[in-house]
PDB file of C-alpha atoms in Angstrom:
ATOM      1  CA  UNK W   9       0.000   0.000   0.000  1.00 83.00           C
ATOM      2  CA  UNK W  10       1.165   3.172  -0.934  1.00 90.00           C
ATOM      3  CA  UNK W  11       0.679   5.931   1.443  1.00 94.00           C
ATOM      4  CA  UNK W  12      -0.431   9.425  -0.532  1.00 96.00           C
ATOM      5  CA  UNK W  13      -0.071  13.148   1.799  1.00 95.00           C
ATOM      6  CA  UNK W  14      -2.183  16.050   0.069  1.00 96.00           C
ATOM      7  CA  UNK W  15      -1.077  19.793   1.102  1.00 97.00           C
ATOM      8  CA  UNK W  16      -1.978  22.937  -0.658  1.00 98.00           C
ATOM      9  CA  UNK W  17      -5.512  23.154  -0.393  1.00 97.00           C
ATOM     10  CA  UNK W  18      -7.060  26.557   0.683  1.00 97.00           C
ATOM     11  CA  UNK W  19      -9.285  29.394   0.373  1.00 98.00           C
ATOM     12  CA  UNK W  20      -9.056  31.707  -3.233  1.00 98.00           C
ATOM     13  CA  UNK W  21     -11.268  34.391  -4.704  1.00 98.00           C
ATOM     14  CA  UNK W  22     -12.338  33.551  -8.188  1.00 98.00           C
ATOM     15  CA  UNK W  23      -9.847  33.998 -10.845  1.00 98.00           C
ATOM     16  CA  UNK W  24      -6.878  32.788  -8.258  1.00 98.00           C
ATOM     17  CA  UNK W  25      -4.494  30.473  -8.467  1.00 98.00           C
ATOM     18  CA  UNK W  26      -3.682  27.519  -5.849  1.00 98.00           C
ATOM     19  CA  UNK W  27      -1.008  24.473  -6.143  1.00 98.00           C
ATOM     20  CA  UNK W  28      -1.545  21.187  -5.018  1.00 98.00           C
ATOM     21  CA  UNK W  29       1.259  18.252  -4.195  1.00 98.00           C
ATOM     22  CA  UNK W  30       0.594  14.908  -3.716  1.00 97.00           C
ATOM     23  CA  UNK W  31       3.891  13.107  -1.608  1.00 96.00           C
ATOM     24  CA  UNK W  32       3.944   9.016  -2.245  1.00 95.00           C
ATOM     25  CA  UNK W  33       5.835   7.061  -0.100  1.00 91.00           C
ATOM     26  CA  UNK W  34       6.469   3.137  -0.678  1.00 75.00           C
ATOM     27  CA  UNK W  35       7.078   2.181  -4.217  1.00 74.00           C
ATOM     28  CA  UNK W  36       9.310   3.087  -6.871  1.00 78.00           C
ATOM     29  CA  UNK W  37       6.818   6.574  -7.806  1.00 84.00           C
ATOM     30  CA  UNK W  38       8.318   6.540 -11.550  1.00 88.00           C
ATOM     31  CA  UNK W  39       6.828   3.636 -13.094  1.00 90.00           C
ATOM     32  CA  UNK W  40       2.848   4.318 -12.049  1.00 93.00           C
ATOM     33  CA  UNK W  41       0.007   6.574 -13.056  1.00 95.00           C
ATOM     34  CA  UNK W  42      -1.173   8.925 -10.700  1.00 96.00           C
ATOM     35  CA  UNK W  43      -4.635  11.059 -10.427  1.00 97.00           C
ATOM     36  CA  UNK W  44      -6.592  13.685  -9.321  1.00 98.00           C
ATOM     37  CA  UNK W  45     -10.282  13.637  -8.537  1.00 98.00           C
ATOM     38  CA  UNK W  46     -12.909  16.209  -6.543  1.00 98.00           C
ATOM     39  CA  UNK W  47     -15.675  15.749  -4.463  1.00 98.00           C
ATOM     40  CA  UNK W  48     -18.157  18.343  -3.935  1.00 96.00           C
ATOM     41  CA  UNK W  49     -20.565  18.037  -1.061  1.00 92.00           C
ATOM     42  CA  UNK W  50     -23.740  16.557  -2.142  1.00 94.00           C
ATOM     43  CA  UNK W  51     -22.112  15.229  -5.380  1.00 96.00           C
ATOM     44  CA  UNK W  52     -20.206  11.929  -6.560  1.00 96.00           C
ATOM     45  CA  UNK W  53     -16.354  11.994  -6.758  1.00 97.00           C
ATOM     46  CA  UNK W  54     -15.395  13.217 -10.534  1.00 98.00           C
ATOM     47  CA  UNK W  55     -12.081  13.027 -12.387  1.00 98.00           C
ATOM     48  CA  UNK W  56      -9.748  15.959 -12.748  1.00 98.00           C
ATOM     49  CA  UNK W  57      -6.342  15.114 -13.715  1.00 98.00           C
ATOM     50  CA  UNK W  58      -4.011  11.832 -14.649  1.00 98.00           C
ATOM     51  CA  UNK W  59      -0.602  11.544 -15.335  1.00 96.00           C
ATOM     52  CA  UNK W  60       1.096   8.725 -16.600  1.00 93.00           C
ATOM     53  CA  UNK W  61       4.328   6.675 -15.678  1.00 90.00           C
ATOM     54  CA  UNK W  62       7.264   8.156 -16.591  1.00 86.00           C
ATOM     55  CA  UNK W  63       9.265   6.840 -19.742  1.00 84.00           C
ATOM     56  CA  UNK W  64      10.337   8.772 -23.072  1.00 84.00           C
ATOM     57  CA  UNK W  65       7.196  10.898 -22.841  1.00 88.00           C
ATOM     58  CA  UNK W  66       4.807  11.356 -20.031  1.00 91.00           C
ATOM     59  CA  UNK W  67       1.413  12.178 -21.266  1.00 95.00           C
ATOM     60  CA  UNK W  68      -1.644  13.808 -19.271  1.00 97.00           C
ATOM     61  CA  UNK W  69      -4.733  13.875 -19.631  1.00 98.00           C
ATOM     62  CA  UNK W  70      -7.770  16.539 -18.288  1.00 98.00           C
ATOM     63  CA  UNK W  71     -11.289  16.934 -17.760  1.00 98.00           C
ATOM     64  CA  UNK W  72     -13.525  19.007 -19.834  1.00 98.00           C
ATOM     65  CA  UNK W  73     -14.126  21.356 -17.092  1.00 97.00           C
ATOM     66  CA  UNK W  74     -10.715  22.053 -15.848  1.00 98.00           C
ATOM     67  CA  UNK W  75      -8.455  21.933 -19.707  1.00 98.00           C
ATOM     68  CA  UNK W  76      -6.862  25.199 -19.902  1.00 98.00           C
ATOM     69  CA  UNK W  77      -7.122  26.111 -16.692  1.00 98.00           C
ATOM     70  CA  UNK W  78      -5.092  22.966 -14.336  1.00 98.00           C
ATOM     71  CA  UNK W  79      -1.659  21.069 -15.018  1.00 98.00           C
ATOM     72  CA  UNK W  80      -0.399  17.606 -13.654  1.00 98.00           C
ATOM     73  CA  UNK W  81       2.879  17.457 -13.657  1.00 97.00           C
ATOM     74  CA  UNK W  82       5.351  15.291 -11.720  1.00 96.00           C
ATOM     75  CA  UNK W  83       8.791  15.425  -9.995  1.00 95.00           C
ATOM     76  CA  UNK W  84       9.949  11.538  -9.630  1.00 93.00           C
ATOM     77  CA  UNK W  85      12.835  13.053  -7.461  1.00 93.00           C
ATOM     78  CA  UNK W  86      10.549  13.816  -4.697  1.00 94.00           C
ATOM     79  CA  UNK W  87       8.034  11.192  -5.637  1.00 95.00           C
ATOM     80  CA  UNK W  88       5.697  14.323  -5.417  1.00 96.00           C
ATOM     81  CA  UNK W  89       2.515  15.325  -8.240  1.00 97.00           C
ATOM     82  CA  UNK W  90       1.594  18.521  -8.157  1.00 98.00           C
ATOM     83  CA  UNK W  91      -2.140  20.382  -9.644  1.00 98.00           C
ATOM     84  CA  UNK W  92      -1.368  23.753 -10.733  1.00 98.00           C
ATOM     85  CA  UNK W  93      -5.122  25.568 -10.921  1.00 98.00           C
ATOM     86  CA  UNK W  94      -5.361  28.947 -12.367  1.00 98.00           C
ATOM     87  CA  UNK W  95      -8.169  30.887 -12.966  1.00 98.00           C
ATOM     88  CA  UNK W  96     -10.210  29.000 -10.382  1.00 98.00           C
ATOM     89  CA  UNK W  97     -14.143  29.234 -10.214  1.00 98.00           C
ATOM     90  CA  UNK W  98     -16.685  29.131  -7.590  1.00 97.00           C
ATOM     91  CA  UNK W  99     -17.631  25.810  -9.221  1.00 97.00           C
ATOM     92  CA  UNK W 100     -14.336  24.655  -8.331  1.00 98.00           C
ATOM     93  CA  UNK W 101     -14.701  23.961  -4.646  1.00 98.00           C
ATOM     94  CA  UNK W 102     -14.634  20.681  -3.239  1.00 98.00           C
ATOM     95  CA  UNK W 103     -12.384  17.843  -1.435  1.00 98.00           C
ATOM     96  CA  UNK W 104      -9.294  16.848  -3.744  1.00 98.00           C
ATOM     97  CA  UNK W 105      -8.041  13.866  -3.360  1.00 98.00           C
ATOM     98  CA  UNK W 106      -4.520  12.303  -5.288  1.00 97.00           C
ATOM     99  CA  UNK W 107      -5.272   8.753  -6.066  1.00 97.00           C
ATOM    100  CA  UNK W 108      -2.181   6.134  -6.931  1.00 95.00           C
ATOM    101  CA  UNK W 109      -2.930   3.246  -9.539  1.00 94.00           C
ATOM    102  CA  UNK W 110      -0.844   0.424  -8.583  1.00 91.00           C
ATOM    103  CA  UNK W 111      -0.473  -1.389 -12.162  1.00 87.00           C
ATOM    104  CA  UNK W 112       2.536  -0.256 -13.878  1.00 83.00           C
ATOM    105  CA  UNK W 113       0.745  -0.209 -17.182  1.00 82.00           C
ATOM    106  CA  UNK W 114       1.087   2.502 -19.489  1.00 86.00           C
ATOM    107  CA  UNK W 115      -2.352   4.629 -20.216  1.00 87.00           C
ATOM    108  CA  UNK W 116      -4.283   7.467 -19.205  1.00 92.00           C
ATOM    109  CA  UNK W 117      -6.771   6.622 -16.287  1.00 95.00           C
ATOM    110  CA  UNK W 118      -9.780   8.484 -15.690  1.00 96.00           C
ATOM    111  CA  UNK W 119     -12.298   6.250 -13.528  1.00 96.00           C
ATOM    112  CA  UNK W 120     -11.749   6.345 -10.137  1.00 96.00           C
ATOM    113  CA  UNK W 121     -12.253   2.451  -9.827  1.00 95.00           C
ATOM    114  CA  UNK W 122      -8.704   2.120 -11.824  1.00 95.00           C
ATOM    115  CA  UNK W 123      -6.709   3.473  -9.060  1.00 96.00           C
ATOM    116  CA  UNK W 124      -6.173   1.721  -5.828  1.00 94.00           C
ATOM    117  CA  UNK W 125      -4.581   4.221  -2.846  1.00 95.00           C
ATOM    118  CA  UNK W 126      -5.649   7.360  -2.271  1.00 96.00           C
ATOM    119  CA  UNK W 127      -4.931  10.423  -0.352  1.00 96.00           C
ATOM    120  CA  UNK W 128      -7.133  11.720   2.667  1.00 96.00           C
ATOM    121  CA  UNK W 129      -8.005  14.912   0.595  1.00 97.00           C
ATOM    122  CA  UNK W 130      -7.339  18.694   0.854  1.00 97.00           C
ATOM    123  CA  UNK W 131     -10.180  21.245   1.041  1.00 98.00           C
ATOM    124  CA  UNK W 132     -10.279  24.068  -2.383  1.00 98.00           C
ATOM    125  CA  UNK W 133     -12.680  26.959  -1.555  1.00 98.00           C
ATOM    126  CA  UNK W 134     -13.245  29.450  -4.025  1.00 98.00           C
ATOM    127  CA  UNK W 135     -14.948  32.521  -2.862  1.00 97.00           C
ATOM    128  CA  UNK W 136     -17.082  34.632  -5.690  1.00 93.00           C
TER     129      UNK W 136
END
């Protein structure tokens, strides 16, 4: 089991900018596919983010709501993944959580069932 500590999480006015990191500790952080998904209260948890495993590329993918506006990235070094949001709505806020998929497949992972630790979540409120 990999153990997954969110920080970054906060209060923003609309059109401000916050950055998430996501710390794994326990496996080689490299060679697996890592996520972000939200939770807002009353509503299911919906994908945000994914990142692939490193190799010669590393591909990401977004959803519809957030392209343009967030970017995964990763530092292997400090087995760290960051979420960079900029211009940040109202509509934004919710519970983000960093989820870890532990097959070392290569792909792009966007259902929550696909990924197997997760992180206990970091609050995003974005005043209007």
């Amino acid at each position: 089991q990999v153990l997954l500590v969110e920080s970054g999480g906060g209060l923003v006015q609309a059109g401000g900018s916050l950055r998430l990191s996501c710390v794994a500790s326990g496996r080689t952080f490299s060679r697996y596919a890592m996520g972000w998904f939200r939770q807002a209260p009353g509503k299911e948890r919906e994908f945000v983010a994914t990142i692939s495993r490193s190799g010669i590329s590393t591909y990401t993918y977004y959803a519809d709501s957030v392209k343009g506006r967030f970017t995964i990235s990763r530092d292997n070094d400090k087995n760290t993944v960051y979420l960079q949001m900029n211009s940040l709505k109202p509509e934004d806020t919710a519970v983000y959580y960093c989820a870890f998929r532990a097959s070392t497949g290569w792909g792009l992972f966007s259902s929550a069932s696909e990924y197997d630790d997760w992180g206990q979540g970091t609050q995003v409120t974005v005043s209007s």
